[in-house]
Tab-separated table of C-alpha atoms in Angstrom:
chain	number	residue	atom	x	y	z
A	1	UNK	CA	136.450	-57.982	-81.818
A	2	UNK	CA	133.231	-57.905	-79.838
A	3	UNK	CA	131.558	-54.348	-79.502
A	4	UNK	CA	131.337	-52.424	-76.744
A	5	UNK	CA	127.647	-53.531	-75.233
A	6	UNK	CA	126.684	-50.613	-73.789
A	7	UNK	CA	125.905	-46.895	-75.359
A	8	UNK	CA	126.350	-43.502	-74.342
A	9	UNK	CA	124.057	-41.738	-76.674
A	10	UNK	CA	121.689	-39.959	-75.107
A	11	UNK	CA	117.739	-41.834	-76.544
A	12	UNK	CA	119.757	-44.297	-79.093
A	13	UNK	CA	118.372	-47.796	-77.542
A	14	UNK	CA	122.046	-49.419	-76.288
A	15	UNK	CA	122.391	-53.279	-77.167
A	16	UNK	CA	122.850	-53.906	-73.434
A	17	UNK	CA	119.576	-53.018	-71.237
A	18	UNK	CA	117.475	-53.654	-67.831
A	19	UNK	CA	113.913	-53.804	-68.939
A	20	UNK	CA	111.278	-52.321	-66.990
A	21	UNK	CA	109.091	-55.394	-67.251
A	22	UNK	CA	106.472	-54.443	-64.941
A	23	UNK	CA	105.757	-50.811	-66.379
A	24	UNK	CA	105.892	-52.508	-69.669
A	25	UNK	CA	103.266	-54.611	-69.443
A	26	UNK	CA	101.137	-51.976	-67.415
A	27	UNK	CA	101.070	-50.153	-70.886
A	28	UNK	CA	100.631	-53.652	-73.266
A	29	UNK	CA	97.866	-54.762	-70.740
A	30	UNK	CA	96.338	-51.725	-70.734
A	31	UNK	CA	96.094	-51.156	-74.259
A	32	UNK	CA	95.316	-54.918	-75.496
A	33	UNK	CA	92.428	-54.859	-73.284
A	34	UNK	CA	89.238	-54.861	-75.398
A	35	UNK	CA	87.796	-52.538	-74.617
A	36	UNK	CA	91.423	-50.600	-73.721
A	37	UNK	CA	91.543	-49.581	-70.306
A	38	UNK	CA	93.591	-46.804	-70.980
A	39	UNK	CA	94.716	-45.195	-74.267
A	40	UNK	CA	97.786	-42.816	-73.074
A	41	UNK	CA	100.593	-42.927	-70.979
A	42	UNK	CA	102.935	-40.205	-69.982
A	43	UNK	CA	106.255	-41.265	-68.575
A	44	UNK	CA	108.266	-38.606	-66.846
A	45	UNK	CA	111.743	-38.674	-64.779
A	46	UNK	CA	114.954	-36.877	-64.533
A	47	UNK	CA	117.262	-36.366	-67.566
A	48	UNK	CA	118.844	-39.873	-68.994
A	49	UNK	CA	116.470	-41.546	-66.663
A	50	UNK	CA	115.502	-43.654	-69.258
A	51	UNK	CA	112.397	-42.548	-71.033
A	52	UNK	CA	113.057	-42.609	-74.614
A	53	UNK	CA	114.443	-45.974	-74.184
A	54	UNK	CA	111.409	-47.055	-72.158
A	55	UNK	CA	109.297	-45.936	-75.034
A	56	UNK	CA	110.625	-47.757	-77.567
A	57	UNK	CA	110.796	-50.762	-76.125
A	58	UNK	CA	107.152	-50.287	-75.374
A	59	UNK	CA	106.447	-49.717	-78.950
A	60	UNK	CA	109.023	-52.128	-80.618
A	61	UNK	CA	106.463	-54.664	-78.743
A	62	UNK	CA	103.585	-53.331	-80.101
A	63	UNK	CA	105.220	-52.662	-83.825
A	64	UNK	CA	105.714	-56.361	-83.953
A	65	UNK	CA	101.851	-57.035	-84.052
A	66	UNK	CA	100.368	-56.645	-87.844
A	67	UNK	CA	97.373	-54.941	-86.673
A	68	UNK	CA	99.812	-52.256	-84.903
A	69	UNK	CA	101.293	-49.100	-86.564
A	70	UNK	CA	103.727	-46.612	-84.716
A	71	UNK	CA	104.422	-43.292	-85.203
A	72	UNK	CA	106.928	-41.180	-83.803
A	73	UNK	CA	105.876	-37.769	-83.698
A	74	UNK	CA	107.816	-34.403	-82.457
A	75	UNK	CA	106.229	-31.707	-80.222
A	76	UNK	CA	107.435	-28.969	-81.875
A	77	UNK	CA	106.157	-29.890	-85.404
A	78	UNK	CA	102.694	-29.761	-86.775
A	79	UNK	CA	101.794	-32.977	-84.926
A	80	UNK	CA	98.386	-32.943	-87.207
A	81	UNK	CA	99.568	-32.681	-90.232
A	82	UNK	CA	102.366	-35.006	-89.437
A	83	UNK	CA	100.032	-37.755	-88.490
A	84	UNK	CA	98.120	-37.646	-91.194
A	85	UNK	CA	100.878	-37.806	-93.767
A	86	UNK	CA	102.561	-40.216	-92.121
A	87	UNK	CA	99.285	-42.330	-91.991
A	88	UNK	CA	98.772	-41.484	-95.430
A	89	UNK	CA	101.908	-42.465	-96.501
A	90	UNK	CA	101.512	-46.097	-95.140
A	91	UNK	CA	101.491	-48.432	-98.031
A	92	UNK	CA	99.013	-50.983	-96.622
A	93	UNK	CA	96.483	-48.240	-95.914
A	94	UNK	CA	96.530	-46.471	-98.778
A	95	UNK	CA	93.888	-48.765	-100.359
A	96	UNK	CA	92.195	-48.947	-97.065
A	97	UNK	CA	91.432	-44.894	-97.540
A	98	UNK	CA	90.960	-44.839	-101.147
A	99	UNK	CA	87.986	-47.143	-100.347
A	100	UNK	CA	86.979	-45.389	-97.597
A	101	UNK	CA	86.465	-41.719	-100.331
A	102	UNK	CA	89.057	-39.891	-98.333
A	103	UNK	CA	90.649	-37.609	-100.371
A	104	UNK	CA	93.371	-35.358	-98.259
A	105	UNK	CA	95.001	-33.860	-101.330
A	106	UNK	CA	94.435	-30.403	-99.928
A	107	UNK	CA	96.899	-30.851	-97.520
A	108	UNK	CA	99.538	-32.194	-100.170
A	109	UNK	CA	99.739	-35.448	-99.179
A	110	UNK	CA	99.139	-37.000	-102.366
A	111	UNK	CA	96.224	-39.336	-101.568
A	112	UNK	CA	93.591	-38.227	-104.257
A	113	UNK	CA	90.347	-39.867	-105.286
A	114	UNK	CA	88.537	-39.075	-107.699
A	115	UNK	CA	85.123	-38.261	-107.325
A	116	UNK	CA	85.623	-37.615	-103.802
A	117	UNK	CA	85.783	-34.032	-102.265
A	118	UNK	CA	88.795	-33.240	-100.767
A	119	UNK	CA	88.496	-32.728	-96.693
A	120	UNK	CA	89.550	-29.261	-95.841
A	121	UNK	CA	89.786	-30.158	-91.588
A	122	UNK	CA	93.040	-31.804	-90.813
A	123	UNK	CA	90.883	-32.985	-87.694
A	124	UNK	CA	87.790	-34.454	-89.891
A	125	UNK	CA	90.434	-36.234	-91.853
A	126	UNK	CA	92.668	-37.801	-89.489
A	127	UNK	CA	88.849	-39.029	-87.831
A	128	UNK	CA	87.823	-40.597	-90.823
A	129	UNK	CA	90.857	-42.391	-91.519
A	130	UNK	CA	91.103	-43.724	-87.829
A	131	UNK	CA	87.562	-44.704	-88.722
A	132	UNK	CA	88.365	-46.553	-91.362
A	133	UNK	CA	91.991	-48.171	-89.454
A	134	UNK	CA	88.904	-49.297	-87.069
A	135	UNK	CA	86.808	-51.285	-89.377
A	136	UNK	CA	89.840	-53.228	-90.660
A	137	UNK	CA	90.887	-53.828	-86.830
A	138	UNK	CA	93.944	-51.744	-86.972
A	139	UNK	CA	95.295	-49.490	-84.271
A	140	UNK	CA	98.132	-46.301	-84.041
A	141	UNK	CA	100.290	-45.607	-81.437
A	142	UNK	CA	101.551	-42.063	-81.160
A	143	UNK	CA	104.807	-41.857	-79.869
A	144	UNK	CA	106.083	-38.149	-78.448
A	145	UNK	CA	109.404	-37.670	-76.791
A	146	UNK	CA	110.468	-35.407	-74.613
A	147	UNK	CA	107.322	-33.167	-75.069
A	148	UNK	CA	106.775	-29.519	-74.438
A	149	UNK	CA	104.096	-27.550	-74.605
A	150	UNK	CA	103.247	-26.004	-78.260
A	151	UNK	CA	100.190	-24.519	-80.503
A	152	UNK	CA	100.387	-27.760	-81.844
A	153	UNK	CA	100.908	-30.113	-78.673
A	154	UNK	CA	97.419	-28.331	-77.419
A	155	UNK	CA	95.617	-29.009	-80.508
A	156	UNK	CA	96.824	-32.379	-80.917
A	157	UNK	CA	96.046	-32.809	-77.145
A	158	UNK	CA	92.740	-31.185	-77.802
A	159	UNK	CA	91.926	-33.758	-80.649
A	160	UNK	CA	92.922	-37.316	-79.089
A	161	UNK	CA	90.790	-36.070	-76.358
A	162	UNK	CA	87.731	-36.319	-78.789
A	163	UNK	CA	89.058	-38.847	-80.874
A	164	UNK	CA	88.965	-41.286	-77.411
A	165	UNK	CA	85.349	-40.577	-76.843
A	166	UNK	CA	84.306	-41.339	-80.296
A	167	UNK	CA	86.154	-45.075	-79.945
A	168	UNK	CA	88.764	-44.466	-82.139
A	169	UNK	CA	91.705	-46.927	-81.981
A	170	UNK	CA	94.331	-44.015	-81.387
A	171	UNK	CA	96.987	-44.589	-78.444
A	172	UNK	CA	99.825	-42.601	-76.829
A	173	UNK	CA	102.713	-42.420	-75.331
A	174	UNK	CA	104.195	-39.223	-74.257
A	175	UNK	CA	107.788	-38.956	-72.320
A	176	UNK	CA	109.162	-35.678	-70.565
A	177	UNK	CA	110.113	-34.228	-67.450
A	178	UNK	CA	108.076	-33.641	-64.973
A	179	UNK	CA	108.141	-29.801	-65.320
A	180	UNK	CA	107.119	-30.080	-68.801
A	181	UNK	CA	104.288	-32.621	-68.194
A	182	UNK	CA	103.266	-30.270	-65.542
A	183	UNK	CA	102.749	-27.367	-67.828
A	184	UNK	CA	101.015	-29.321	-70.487
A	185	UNK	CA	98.385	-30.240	-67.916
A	186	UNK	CA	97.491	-27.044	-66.222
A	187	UNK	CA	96.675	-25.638	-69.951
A	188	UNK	CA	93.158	-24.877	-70.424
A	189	UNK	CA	91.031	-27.055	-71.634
A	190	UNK	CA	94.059	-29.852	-71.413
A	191	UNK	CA	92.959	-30.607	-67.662
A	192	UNK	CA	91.879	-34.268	-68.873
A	193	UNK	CA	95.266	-35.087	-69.143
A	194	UNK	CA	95.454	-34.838	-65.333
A	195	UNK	CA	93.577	-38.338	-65.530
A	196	UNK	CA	96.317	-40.153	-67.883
A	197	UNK	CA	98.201	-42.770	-65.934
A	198	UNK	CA	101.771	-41.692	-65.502
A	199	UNK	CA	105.057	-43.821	-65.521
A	200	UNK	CA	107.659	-42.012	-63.197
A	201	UNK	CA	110.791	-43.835	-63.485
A	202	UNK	CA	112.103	-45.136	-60.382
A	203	UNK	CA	116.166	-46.325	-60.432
A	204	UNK	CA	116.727	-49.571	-62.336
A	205	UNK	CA	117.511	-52.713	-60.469
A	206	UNK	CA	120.422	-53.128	-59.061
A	207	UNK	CA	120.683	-56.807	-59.338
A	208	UNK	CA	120.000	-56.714	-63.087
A	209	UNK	CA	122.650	-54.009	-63.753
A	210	UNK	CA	124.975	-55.950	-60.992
A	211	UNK	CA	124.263	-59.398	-63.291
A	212	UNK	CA	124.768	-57.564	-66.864
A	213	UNK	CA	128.249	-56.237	-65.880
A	214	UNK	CA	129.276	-59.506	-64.330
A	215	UNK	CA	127.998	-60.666	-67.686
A	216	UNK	CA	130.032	-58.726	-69.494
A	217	UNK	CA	133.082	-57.908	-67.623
A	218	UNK	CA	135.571	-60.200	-66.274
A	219	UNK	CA	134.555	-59.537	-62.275
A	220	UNK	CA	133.562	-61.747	-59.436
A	221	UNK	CA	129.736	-60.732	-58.445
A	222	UNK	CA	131.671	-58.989	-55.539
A	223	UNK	CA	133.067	-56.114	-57.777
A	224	UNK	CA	130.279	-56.069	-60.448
A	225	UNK	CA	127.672	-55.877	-57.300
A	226	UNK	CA	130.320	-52.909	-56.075
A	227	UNK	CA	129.841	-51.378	-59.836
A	228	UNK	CA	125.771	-51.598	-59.867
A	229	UNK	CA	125.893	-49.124	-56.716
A	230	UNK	CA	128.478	-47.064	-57.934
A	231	UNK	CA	125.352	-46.381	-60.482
A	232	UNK	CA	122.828	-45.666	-58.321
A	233	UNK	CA	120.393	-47.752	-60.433
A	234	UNK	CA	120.476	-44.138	-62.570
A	235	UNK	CA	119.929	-45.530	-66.113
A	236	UNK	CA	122.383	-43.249	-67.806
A	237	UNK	CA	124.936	-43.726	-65.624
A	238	UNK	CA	124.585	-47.974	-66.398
A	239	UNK	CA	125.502	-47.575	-69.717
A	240	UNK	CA	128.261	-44.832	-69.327
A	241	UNK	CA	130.236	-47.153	-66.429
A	242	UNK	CA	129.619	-49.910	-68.411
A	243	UNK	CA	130.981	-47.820	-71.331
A	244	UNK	CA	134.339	-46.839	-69.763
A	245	UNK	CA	134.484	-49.737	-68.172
A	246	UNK	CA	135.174	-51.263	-71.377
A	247	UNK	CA	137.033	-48.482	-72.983
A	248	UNK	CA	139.187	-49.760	-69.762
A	249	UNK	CA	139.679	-53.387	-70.354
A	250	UNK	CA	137.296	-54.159	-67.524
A	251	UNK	CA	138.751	-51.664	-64.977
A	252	UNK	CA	135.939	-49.741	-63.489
A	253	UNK	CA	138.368	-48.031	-61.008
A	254	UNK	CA	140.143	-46.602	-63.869
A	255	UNK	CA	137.292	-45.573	-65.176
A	256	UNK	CA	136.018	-43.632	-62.367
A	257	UNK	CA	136.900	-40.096	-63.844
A	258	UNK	CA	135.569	-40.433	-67.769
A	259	UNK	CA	132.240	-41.203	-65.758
A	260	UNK	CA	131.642	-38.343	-63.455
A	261	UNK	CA	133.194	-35.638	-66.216
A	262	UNK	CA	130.959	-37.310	-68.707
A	263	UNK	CA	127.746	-37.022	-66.318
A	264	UNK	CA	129.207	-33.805	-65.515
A	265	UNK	CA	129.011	-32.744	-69.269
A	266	UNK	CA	125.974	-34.188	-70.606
A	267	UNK	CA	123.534	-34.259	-67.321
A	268	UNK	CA	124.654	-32.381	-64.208
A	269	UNK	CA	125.420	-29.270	-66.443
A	270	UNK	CA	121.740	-28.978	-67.943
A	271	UNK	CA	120.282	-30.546	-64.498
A	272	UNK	CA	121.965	-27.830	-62.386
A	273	UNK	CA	121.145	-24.772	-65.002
A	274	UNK	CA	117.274	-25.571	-64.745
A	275	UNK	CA	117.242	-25.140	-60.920
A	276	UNK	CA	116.022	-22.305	-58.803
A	277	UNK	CA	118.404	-20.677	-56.159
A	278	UNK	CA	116.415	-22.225	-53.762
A	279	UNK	CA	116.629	-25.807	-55.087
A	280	UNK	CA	120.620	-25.079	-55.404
A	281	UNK	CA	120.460	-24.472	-51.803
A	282	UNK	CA	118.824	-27.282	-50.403
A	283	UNK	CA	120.768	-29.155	-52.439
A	284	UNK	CA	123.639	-27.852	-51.437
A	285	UNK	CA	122.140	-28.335	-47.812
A	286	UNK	CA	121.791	-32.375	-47.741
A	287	UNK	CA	125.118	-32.457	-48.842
A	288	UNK	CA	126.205	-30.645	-46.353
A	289	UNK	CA	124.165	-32.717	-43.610
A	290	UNK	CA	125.788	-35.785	-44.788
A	291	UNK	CA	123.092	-37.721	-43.409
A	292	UNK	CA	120.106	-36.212	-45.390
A	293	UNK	CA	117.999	-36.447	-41.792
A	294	UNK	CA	115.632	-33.398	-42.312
A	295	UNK	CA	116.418	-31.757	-39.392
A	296	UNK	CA	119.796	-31.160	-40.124
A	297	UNK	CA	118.663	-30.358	-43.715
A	298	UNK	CA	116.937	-27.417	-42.708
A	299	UNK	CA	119.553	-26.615	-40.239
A	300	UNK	CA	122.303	-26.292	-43.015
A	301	UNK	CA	120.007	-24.379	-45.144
A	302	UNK	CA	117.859	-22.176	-42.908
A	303	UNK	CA	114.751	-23.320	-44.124
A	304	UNK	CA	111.631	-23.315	-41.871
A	305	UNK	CA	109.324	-26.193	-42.373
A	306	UNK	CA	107.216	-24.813	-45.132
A	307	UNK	CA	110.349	-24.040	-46.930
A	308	UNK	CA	111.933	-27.529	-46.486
A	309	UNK	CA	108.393	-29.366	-47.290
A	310	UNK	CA	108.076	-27.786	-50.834
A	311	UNK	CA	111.597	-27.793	-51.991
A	312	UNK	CA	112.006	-31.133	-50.626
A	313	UNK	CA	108.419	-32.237	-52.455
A	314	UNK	CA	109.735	-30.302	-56.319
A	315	UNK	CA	113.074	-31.794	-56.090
A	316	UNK	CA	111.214	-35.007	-55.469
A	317	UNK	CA	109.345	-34.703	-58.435
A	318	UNK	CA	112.092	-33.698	-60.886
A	319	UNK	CA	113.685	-37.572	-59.326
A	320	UNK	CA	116.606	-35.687	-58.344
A	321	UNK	CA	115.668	-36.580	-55.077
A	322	UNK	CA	114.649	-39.262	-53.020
A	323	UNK	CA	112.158	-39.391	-50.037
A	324	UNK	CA	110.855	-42.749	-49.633
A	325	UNK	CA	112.222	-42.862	-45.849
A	326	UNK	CA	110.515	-40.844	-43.643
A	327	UNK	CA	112.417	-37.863	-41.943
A	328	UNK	CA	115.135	-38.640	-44.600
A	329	UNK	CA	116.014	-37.150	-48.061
A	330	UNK	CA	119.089	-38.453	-50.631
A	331	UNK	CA	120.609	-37.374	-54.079
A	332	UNK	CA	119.293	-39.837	-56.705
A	333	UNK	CA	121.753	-39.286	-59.073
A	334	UNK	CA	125.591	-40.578	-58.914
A	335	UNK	CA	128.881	-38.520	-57.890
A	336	UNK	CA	126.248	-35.333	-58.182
A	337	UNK	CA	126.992	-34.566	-54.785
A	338	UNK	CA	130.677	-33.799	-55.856
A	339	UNK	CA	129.218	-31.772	-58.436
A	340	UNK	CA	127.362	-30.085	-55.843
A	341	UNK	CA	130.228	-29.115	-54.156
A	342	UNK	CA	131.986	-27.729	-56.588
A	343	UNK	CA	129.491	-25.631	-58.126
A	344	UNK	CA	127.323	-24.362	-55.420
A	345	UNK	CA	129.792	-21.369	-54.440
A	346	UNK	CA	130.700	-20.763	-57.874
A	347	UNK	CA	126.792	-20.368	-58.446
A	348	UNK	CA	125.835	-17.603	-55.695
């Protein structure tokens, strides 16, 4: 019996995806340049937007190239350290460093040679060894998801900083929301980050999610075109239609209420907790307007225009709203406005 194509673990890359080509090959381009023209990317965007899938199809690209190594990394460990032993305990470098003198057995990685004194700076040692990754034309890609702001996130920070101006061939990729990013950049002494390209994830195509459950459902382009806006182009929401759908023989209309309680559960829930009273409310407010015109936004919520310009402008960049059309706001995320509903009240 075929498997069900589509997967609704939260960062576990499902069998059936839309590809953000275009982003994708911002990042490749950008980083097979010689020299790079950029050697970071952060990519933020609302819960199950899609990051940590984005990611790793960025870096299952890149992993397929000899002269590539990844390594996934996590914010809240000792990012240094990590990367060292990690680099250390790559087979095909080990002879690479041994050559090279460097001896990081202080830090208990196990790569000794003799003769050699031992490097007592994680940051002199991960310098060298990028040093010597250089001469042999190899290059590491640092991969961070969902990233928060640490000790060890600023010092790691700190370090690529100076490990790009000396010409080292050390990339990375960082994912998170935009709240998250945001703190991470106004540190001190972090403010270069501010000048890293970002990737904010718009909605997938609707086409593309329109043609994979037509693909993989028994529907006329009609009812799979009917299921692809039912999504929103929301990324989560793709798989966990396409999910139920198939739990349900191919019946998205039966599978209708699995969906929103599972978005309810693992999204809206978190989403929802993580707002101000003030986001709630306008919220809460272009519901209510049914239009989303901006007018009757601020009618429903009593906000002046100050008011409605900077809600309107955070919820905007957390993508849980949308503002392209001018004078106009909408929910980005599916059946959240029946969330909305029934938990404003409940909230005050």
């Amino acid at each position: 019996m075929k498997k069900n194509p589509y997967n609704i673990i939260f960062g576990k890359e499902p069998p059936e995806v839309v590809s953000r080509v275009a982003q994708k090959m911002e990042i490749l381009q950008a980083f097979g340049d010689e020299p790079p023209a950029q050697q970071m990317f952060m990519v933020s965007g609302v819960r199950g937007s899609g990051k940590t899938v984005f990611m790793t199809e960025v870096a299952g690209e890149l992993a397929r190239d000899p002269d590539w190594v990844v390594v996934e990394l996590n914010s809240s460990g000792d990012i240094m350290k990590d990367l060292c032993e990690h680099l250390g305990s790559e087979n095909s470098f080990a002879k690479i460093f041994k050559d090279a003198s460097i001896n990081l057995s202080l830090f208990g990685i196990g790569l000794e040679v003799k003769g050699s004194v031992p490097i007592s700076n994680i940051q002199v040692a991960l310098s060298r060894m990028l040093e010597s990754l250089k001469k042999h034309n190899k290059k590491v890609l640092v991969c961070i998801d969902e990233v928060v702001v640490t000790d060890s996130m600023k010092v790691f920070a700190g370090a690529f900083q100076i490990f790009v101006r000396q010409d080292l061939p050390i990339y990375l990729i960082m994912t998170g929301l935009y709240e998250n990013i945001n703190n991470l950049q106004n540190e001190k002494n972090l403010t270069f980050l501010y000048r890293a390209p970002k990737i904010n994830l718009k909605p997938l195509n609707l086409k593309m999610i329109a043609d994979s459950y037509q693909r993989n459902f028994d529907l006329d382009y009609k009812e799979s075109e009917q299921m692809a806006i039912i999504t929103k182009g929301y990324s989560f929401a793709f798989q966990v239609l396409g999910y139920f759908t198939w739990m349900n023989k191919g019946d998205y209309t039966k599978a209708l209420s699995d969906v929103r309680l599972y978005l309810d559960d693992y999204v809206y829930d978190k989403v929802w907790s993580e707002l101000s009273s003030k986001d709630k409310k306008f919220l809460n407010a272009v519901v209510l307007s049914e239009d989303g015109k901006a007018k009757n936004v601020k009618s429903e919520g009593g906000f002046s225009d100050g008011e409605y310009s900077v809600y309107r402008d955070r919820l905007i960049k957390r993508g849980i709203i949308n503002g392209d059309e001018h004078g106009l706001v909408c929910l980005t995320l599916p059946m959240f406005d029946e969330y909305i509903k029934s938990h404003y009240f409940s909230d005050i």
